[in-house]
PDB file of C-alpha atoms and ligand atoms in Angstrom:
ATOM      1  CA  UNK A 449      20.879 -16.008 -21.039  1.00  0.00           C
ATOM      2  CA  UNK A 450      23.032 -14.633 -24.074  1.00  0.00           C
ATOM      3  CA  UNK A 451      22.545 -16.837 -27.145  1.00  0.00           C
ATOM      4  CA  UNK A 452      24.682 -17.378 -30.286  1.00  0.00           C
ATOM      5  CA  UNK A 453      23.750 -18.471 -33.707  1.00  0.00           C
ATOM      6  CA  UNK A 454      24.188 -22.330 -34.212  1.00  0.00           C
ATOM      7  CA  UNK A 455      26.812 -23.873 -36.465  1.00  0.00           C
ATOM      8  CA  UNK A 456      26.007 -23.451 -40.339  1.00  0.00           C
ATOM      9  CA  UNK A 457      24.848 -27.053 -40.994  1.00  0.00           C
ATOM     10  CA  UNK A 458      22.048 -26.646 -38.182  1.00  0.00           C
ATOM     11  CA  UNK A 459      20.758 -23.432 -38.893  1.00  0.00           C
ATOM     12  CA  UNK A 460      17.470 -24.986 -40.631  1.00  0.00           C
ATOM     13  CA  UNK A 461      16.618 -26.798 -37.283  1.00  0.00           C
ATOM     14  CA  UNK A 462      18.356 -24.913 -34.239  1.00  0.00           C
ATOM     15  CA  UNK A 463      17.257 -21.343 -33.389  1.00  0.00           C
ATOM     16  CA  UNK A 464      20.061 -20.636 -31.315  1.00  0.00           C
ATOM     17  CA  UNK A 465      22.804 -21.903 -28.756  1.00  0.00           C
ATOM     18  CA  UNK A 466      21.757 -21.445 -25.290  1.00  0.00           C
ATOM     19  CA  UNK A 467      24.637 -22.832 -23.693  1.00  0.00           C
ATOM     20  CA  UNK A 468      27.840 -23.437 -25.264  1.00  0.00           C
ATOM     21  CA  UNK A 469      30.557 -26.107 -24.896  1.00  0.00           C
ATOM     22  CA  UNK A 470      32.983 -23.967 -22.712  1.00  0.00           C
ATOM     23  CA  UNK A 471      30.177 -22.821 -20.310  1.00  0.00           C
ATOM     24  CA  UNK A 472      28.932 -26.514 -20.014  1.00  0.00           C
ATOM     25  CA  UNK A 473      32.413 -27.791 -19.039  1.00  0.00           C
ATOM     26  CA  UNK A 474      32.968 -25.313 -16.485  1.00  0.00           C
ATOM     27  CA  UNK A 475      29.567 -25.606 -14.857  1.00  0.00           C
ATOM     28  CA  UNK A 476      30.172 -29.460 -14.874  1.00  0.00           C
ATOM     29  CA  UNK A 477      33.374 -28.780 -12.908  1.00  0.00           C
ATOM     30  CA  UNK A 478      31.644 -26.970 -10.430  1.00  0.00           C
ATOM     31  CA  UNK A 479      28.854 -29.506  -9.924  1.00  0.00           C
ATOM     32  CA  UNK A 480      31.632 -32.249  -9.677  1.00  0.00           C
ATOM     33  CA  UNK A 481      33.260 -30.222  -6.985  1.00  0.00           C
ATOM     34  CA  UNK A 482      30.165 -29.636  -4.902  1.00  0.00           C
ATOM     35  CA  UNK A 483      29.474 -33.444  -5.224  1.00  0.00           C
ATOM     36  CA  UNK A 484      32.983 -34.341  -4.126  1.00  0.00           C
ATOM     37  CA  UNK A 485      32.594 -32.042  -0.951  1.00  0.00           C
ATOM     38  CA  UNK A 486      29.300 -33.674  -0.107  1.00  0.00           C
ATOM     39  CA  UNK A 487      29.886 -37.231  -0.719  1.00  0.00           C
ATOM     40  CA  UNK A 488      33.504 -37.417   1.075  1.00  0.00           C
ATOM     41  CA  UNK A 489      33.531 -40.779   2.935  1.00  0.00           C
ATOM     42  CA  UNK A 490      30.337 -42.089   1.587  1.00  0.00           C
ATOM     43  CA  UNK A 491      29.577 -45.220  -0.310  1.00  0.00           C
ATOM     44  CA  UNK A 492      28.526 -43.168  -3.679  1.00  0.00           C
ATOM     45  CA  UNK A 493      26.338 -45.017  -6.148  1.00  0.00           C
ATOM     46  CA  UNK A 494      25.637 -42.945  -9.132  1.00  0.00           C
ATOM     47  CA  UNK A 495      22.396 -44.126 -10.670  1.00  0.00           C
ATOM     48  CA  UNK A 496      22.075 -42.285 -14.105  1.00  0.00           C
ATOM     49  CA  UNK A 497      18.712 -42.286 -16.272  1.00  0.00           C
ATOM     50  CA  UNK A 498      19.155 -43.650 -19.911  1.00  0.00           C
ATOM     51  CA  UNK A 499      19.675 -42.044 -22.447  1.00  0.00           C
ATOM     52  CA  UNK A 500      19.707 -38.308 -22.324  1.00  0.00           C
ATOM     53  CA  UNK A 501      22.435 -38.499 -19.295  1.00  0.00           C
ATOM     54  CA  UNK A 502      25.117 -39.898 -21.422  1.00  0.00           C
ATOM     55  CA  UNK A 503      27.287 -36.575 -22.382  1.00  0.00           C
ATOM     56  CA  UNK A 504      26.702 -34.976 -19.164  1.00  0.00           C
ATOM     57  CA  UNK A 505      27.253 -38.251 -16.832  1.00  0.00           C
ATOM     58  CA  UNK A 506      30.501 -38.950 -18.807  1.00  0.00           C
ATOM     59  CA  UNK A 507      31.905 -35.501 -18.083  1.00  0.00           C
ATOM     60  CA  UNK A 508      30.718 -35.508 -14.677  1.00  0.00           C
ATOM     61  CA  UNK A 509      32.097 -38.661 -13.340  1.00  0.00           C
ATOM     62  CA  UNK A 510      35.645 -37.929 -14.870  1.00  0.00           C
ATOM     63  CA  UNK A 511      35.615 -34.695 -12.690  1.00  0.00           C
ATOM     64  CA  UNK A 512      34.816 -36.518  -9.669  1.00  0.00           C
ATOM     65  CA  UNK A 513      37.952 -38.074  -7.897  1.00  0.00           C
ATOM     66  CA  UNK A 514      35.980 -40.044  -5.147  1.00  0.00           C
ATOM     67  CA  UNK A 515      35.666 -43.619  -5.594  1.00  0.00           C
ATOM     68  CA  UNK A 516      32.185 -44.570  -6.927  1.00  0.00           C
ATOM     69  CA  UNK A 517      30.036 -47.149  -8.715  1.00  0.00           C
ATOM     70  CA  UNK A 518      27.909 -46.465 -11.571  1.00  0.00           C
ATOM     71  CA  UNK A 519      24.505 -48.159 -12.669  1.00  0.00           C
ATOM     72  CA  UNK A 520      21.702 -47.049 -15.194  1.00  0.00           C
ATOM     73  CA  UNK A 521      17.950 -47.128 -15.169  1.00  0.00           C
ATOM     74  CA  UNK A 522      15.925 -46.917 -18.136  1.00  0.00           C
ATOM     75  CA  UNK A 523      12.859 -45.022 -18.227  1.00  0.00           C
ATOM     76  CA  UNK A 524      10.882 -43.627 -21.153  1.00  0.00           C
ATOM     77  CA  UNK A 525       7.908 -41.585 -21.535  1.00  0.00           C
ATOM     78  CA  UNK A 526       5.723 -42.816 -24.295  1.00  0.00           C
ATOM     79  CA  UNK A 527       3.689 -39.544 -25.350  1.00  0.00           C
ATOM     80  CA  UNK A 528       4.281 -37.626 -28.738  1.00  0.00           C
ATOM     81  CA  UNK A 529       7.734 -36.101 -28.936  1.00  0.00           C
ATOM     82  CA  UNK A 530       7.660 -32.984 -26.637  1.00  0.00           C
ATOM     83  CA  UNK A 531       4.591 -33.822 -24.290  1.00  0.00           C
ATOM     84  CA  UNK A 532       5.349 -36.539 -21.809  1.00  0.00           C
ATOM     85  CA  UNK A 533       3.032 -39.596 -21.753  1.00  0.00           C
ATOM     86  CA  UNK A 534       3.161 -42.559 -19.586  1.00  0.00           C
ATOM     87  CA  UNK A 535       6.356 -43.546 -17.702  1.00  0.00           C
ATOM     88  CA  UNK A 536       7.684 -47.011 -18.450  1.00  0.00           C
ATOM     89  CA  UNK A 537      10.786 -48.606 -16.993  1.00  0.00           C
ATOM     90  CA  UNK A 538      12.981 -50.315 -19.436  1.00  0.00           C
ATOM     91  CA  UNK A 539      15.896 -51.184 -17.280  1.00  0.00           C
ATOM     92  CA  UNK A 540      16.264 -51.988 -13.610  1.00  0.00           C
ATOM     93  CA  UNK A 541      19.491 -51.361 -11.505  1.00  0.00           C
ATOM     94  CA  UNK A 542      22.081 -54.140 -11.529  1.00  0.00           C
ATOM     95  CA  UNK A 543      23.935 -52.946  -8.540  1.00  0.00           C
ATOM     96  CA  UNK A 544      22.709 -53.103  -4.887  1.00  0.00           C
ATOM     97  CA  UNK A 545      21.446 -49.578  -3.883  1.00  0.00           C
ATOM     98  CA  UNK A 546      20.497 -50.726  -0.206  1.00  0.00           C
ATOM     99  CA  UNK A 547      22.673 -48.660   2.288  1.00  0.00           C
ATOM    100  CA  UNK A 548      24.474 -46.844  -0.413  1.00  0.00           C
ATOM    101  CA  UNK A 549      24.372 -43.088  -0.829  1.00  0.00           C
ATOM    102  CA  UNK A 550      22.944 -42.828  -4.204  1.00  0.00           C
ATOM    103  CA  UNK A 551      23.303 -39.765  -6.581  1.00  0.00           C
ATOM    104  CA  UNK A 552      20.471 -39.842  -9.213  1.00  0.00           C
ATOM    105  CA  UNK A 553      21.430 -38.002 -12.186  1.00  0.00           C
ATOM    106  CA  UNK A 554      18.902 -37.066 -14.889  1.00  0.00           C
ATOM    107  CA  UNK A 555      19.200 -34.849 -17.902  1.00  0.00           C
ATOM    108  CA  UNK A 556      16.385 -32.226 -17.498  1.00  0.00           C
ATOM    109  CA  UNK A 557      13.801 -31.646 -14.667  1.00  0.00           C
ATOM    110  CA  UNK A 558      10.767 -30.326 -16.218  1.00  0.00           C
ATOM    111  CA  UNK A 559       7.347 -31.237 -14.782  1.00  0.00           C
ATOM    112  CA  UNK A 560       8.990 -33.407 -12.193  1.00  0.00           C
ATOM    113  CA  UNK A 561       7.034 -36.661 -13.155  1.00  0.00           C
ATOM    114  CA  UNK A 562      10.087 -38.714 -14.203  1.00  0.00           C
ATOM    115  CA  UNK A 563      12.021 -37.900 -10.935  1.00  0.00           C
ATOM    116  CA  UNK A 564       8.952 -38.617  -8.835  1.00  0.00           C
ATOM    117  CA  UNK A 565       8.361 -42.020 -10.205  1.00  0.00           C
ATOM    118  CA  UNK A 566      12.306 -42.887 -10.051  1.00  0.00           C
ATOM    119  CA  UNK A 567      12.795 -41.515  -6.693  1.00  0.00           C
ATOM    120  CA  UNK A 568       9.753 -43.464  -5.418  1.00  0.00           C
ATOM    121  CA  UNK A 569      11.250 -46.623  -7.031  1.00  0.00           C
ATOM    122  CA  UNK A 570      14.735 -46.073  -5.414  1.00  0.00           C
ATOM    123  CA  UNK A 571      13.362 -45.186  -1.801  1.00  0.00           C
ATOM    124  CA  UNK A 572      11.815 -48.654  -1.712  1.00  0.00           C
ATOM    125  CA  UNK A 573      15.328 -50.145  -2.360  1.00  0.00           C
ATOM    126  CA  UNK A 574      16.254 -48.360   1.091  1.00  0.00           C
ATOM    127  CA  UNK A 575      19.452 -46.396   0.118  1.00  0.00           C
ATOM    128  CA  UNK A 576      21.187 -44.652   2.836  1.00  0.00           C
ATOM    129  CA  UNK A 577      21.050 -41.178   1.256  1.00  0.00           C
ATOM    130  CA  UNK A 578      19.365 -40.184  -1.982  1.00  0.00           C
ATOM    131  CA  UNK A 579      20.386 -36.757  -3.818  1.00  0.00           C
ATOM    132  CA  UNK A 580      19.458 -35.666  -7.281  1.00  0.00           C
ATOM    133  CA  UNK A 581      21.590 -34.111  -9.960  1.00  0.00           C
ATOM    134  CA  UNK A 582      20.234 -32.687 -13.002  1.00  0.00           C
ATOM    135  CA  UNK A 583      21.891 -30.828 -15.916  1.00  0.00           C
ATOM    136  CA  UNK A 584      19.031 -28.572 -16.567  1.00  0.00           C
ATOM    137  CA  UNK A 585      15.748 -27.707 -15.037  1.00  0.00           C
ATOM    138  CA  UNK A 586      12.727 -25.661 -16.518  1.00  0.00           C
ATOM    139  CA  UNK A 587      11.129 -24.124 -13.111  1.00  0.00           C
ATOM    140  CA  UNK A 588       7.924 -22.862 -14.683  1.00  0.00           C
ATOM    141  CA  UNK A 589       6.538 -26.084 -15.720  1.00  0.00           C
ATOM    142  CA  UNK A 590       6.945 -28.093 -12.338  1.00  0.00           C
ATOM    143  CA  UNK A 591       3.689 -30.142 -11.537  1.00  0.00           C
ATOM    144  CA  UNK A 592       5.527 -32.297  -8.802  1.00  0.00           C
ATOM    145  CA  UNK A 593       6.856 -30.947  -5.691  1.00  0.00           C
ATOM    146  CA  UNK A 594      10.634 -31.853  -6.471  1.00  0.00           C
ATOM    147  CA  UNK A 595      13.710 -29.963  -6.437  1.00  0.00           C
ATOM    148  CA  UNK A 596      17.120 -31.202  -7.236  1.00  0.00           C
ATOM    149  CA  UNK A 597      20.009 -30.976  -4.931  1.00  0.00           C
ATOM    150  CA  UNK A 598      22.455 -30.073  -8.017  1.00  0.00           C
ATOM    151  CA  UNK A 599      21.392 -28.084 -10.933  1.00  0.00           C
ATOM    152  CA  UNK A 600      23.591 -27.329 -13.776  1.00  0.00           C
ATOM    153  CA  UNK A 601      21.526 -24.639 -15.531  1.00  0.00           C
ATOM    154  CA  UNK A 602      18.078 -23.175 -15.451  1.00  0.00           C
ATOM    155  CA  UNK A 603      16.578 -22.913 -18.949  1.00  0.00           C
ATOM    156  CA  UNK A 604      13.676 -20.982 -20.264  1.00  0.00           C
ATOM    157  CA  UNK A 605      10.282 -22.952 -20.960  1.00  0.00           C
ATOM    158  CA  UNK A 606      11.154 -23.869 -24.398  1.00  0.00           C
ATOM    159  CA  UNK A 607      12.268 -27.094 -26.140  1.00  0.00           C
ATOM    160  CA  UNK A 608      16.056 -27.732 -25.923  1.00  0.00           C
ATOM    161  CA  UNK A 609      18.217 -30.355 -27.562  1.00  0.00           C
ATOM    162  CA  UNK A 610      21.846 -31.337 -27.475  1.00  0.00           C
ATOM    163  CA  UNK A 611      24.414 -32.511 -25.144  1.00  0.00           C
ATOM    164  CA  UNK A 612      22.294 -35.525 -24.475  1.00  0.00           C
ATOM    165  CA  UNK A 613      18.847 -34.093 -24.937  1.00  0.00           C
ATOM    166  CA  UNK A 614      16.827 -35.307 -28.038  1.00  0.00           C
ATOM    167  CA  UNK A 615      13.826 -34.562 -30.238  1.00  0.00           C
ATOM    168  CA  UNK A 616      12.529 -37.742 -31.588  1.00  0.00           C
ATOM    169  CA  UNK A 617      15.804 -39.246 -30.628  1.00  0.00           C
ATOM    170  CA  UNK A 618      17.901 -36.969 -32.700  1.00  0.00           C
ATOM    171  CA  UNK A 619      20.228 -34.145 -31.823  1.00  0.00           C
ATOM    172  CA  UNK A 620      21.803 -36.083 -28.607  1.00  0.00           C
ATOM    173  CA  UNK A 621      25.321 -35.787 -30.064  1.00  0.00           C
ATOM    174  CA  UNK A 622      25.214 -31.816 -30.313  1.00  0.00           C
ATOM    175  CA  UNK A 623      28.150 -30.502 -28.027  1.00  0.00           C
ATOM    176  CA  UNK A 624      26.186 -27.709 -26.910  1.00  0.00           C
ATOM    177  CA  UNK A 625      22.643 -27.088 -25.790  1.00  0.00           C
ATOM    178  CA  UNK A 626      20.363 -25.366 -28.282  1.00  0.00           C
ATOM    179  CA  UNK A 627      16.913 -24.311 -28.650  1.00  0.00           C
ATOM    180  CA  UNK A 628      15.010 -26.212 -31.287  1.00  0.00           C
ATOM    181  CA  UNK A 629      13.103 -24.205 -34.030  1.00  0.00           C
ATOM    182  CA  UNK A 630       9.411 -24.493 -33.199  1.00  0.00           C
ATOM    183  CA  UNK A 631       8.541 -25.656 -36.824  1.00  0.00           C
ATOM    184  CA  UNK A 632      10.640 -28.721 -36.202  1.00  0.00           C
ATOM    185  CA  UNK A 633       8.378 -30.044 -33.333  1.00  0.00           C
ATOM    186  CA  UNK A 634       5.005 -28.360 -34.346  1.00  0.00           C
TER     187      UNK A 634
HETATM  188  P1  IMP B 930       9.577 -34.525 -16.530  1.00  0.00           P
HETATM  189  O1  IMP B 930       9.149 -35.704 -16.272  1.00  0.00           O
HETATM  190  O2  IMP B 930       8.429 -33.696 -17.133  1.00  0.00           O
HETATM  191  O3  IMP B 930      10.278 -33.786 -15.443  1.00  0.00           O
HETATM  192  O4  IMP B 930      10.492 -34.648 -17.772  1.00  0.00           O
HETATM  193  C1  IMP B 930      11.723 -35.111 -17.722  1.00  0.00           C
HETATM  194  C2  IMP B 930      12.051 -35.717 -19.057  1.00  0.00           C
HETATM  195  O5  IMP B 930      11.473 -34.913 -20.375  1.00  0.00           O
HETATM  196  C3  IMP B 930      13.369 -35.516 -19.574  1.00  0.00           C
HETATM  197  O6  IMP B 930      14.171 -36.638 -18.927  1.00  0.00           O
HETATM  198  C4  IMP B 930      13.554 -35.424 -20.964  1.00  0.00           C
HETATM  199  O7  IMP B 930      13.507 -36.625 -21.724  1.00  0.00           O
HETATM  200  C5  IMP B 930      12.090 -34.781 -21.536  1.00  0.00           C
HETATM  201  N1  IMP B 930      12.281 -33.401 -21.582  1.00  0.00           N
HETATM  202  C6  IMP B 930      11.691 -32.372 -21.180  1.00  0.00           C
HETATM  203  N2  IMP B 930      11.890 -31.021 -21.460  1.00  0.00           N
HETATM  204  C7  IMP B 930      12.694 -31.478 -22.619  1.00  0.00           C
HETATM  205  C8  IMP B 930      13.280 -30.694 -23.644  1.00  0.00           C
HETATM  206  O8  IMP B 930      13.110 -29.311 -23.639  1.00  0.00           O
HETATM  207  N3  IMP B 930      14.203 -31.130 -24.593  1.00  0.00           N
HETATM  208  C9  IMP B 930      14.343 -32.359 -24.351  1.00  0.00           C
HETATM  209  N4  IMP B 930      13.741 -33.225 -23.741  1.00  0.00           N
HETATM  210  C10 IMP B 930      12.729 -32.767 -22.713  1.00  0.00           C
HETATM  211 MG1   MG B 931      13.853 -37.713 -23.539  1.00  0.00          MG
END
């Protein structure tokens, strides 16, 4: 992955830009095209996990021309800021998932514990089908047997922020995906 320096005002905190705005936009269009092809004539319900999916989700759904419904689930892991702890659901679905073709959207697939818990919860609602889309994945850290159907980018095992991803709730508004400096989180 070719990296570039971050903007001047972020140099103290962000080591490098791993994935820039243009690269993200191009990949999001590809993902949307793949999703459109697979969900044609289906009853698409997009279920996005709060809060890290927000920028990605907004870009993704605007590139999908199929009719769809959109709902959110809240899930938080209470641990320290870089190591996940216990999962707590903070918002339940409002729309009916039963017999719908559900596309579950998350920001990053890391150990897989989040998606495992959410998939189990959604499965219990008896959707007709359930597929998953993640903006990023870190393959090396998987502890659950989970793969996503649509993956934006593979990232190395380093802490990344931006385009929705946070460290201690900061950096979600960066328009690119960057590597956080270890001194910020250690
Ligand atoms: P998993 O349950 O271990 O797969 O972790 C998924 C969640 O951990 C994501 O939804 C993120 O909130 C968080 N996460 C994992 N890696 C990173 C990272 O590098 N930066 C920011 N958040 C991360
Ligand atoms: Mg998070």
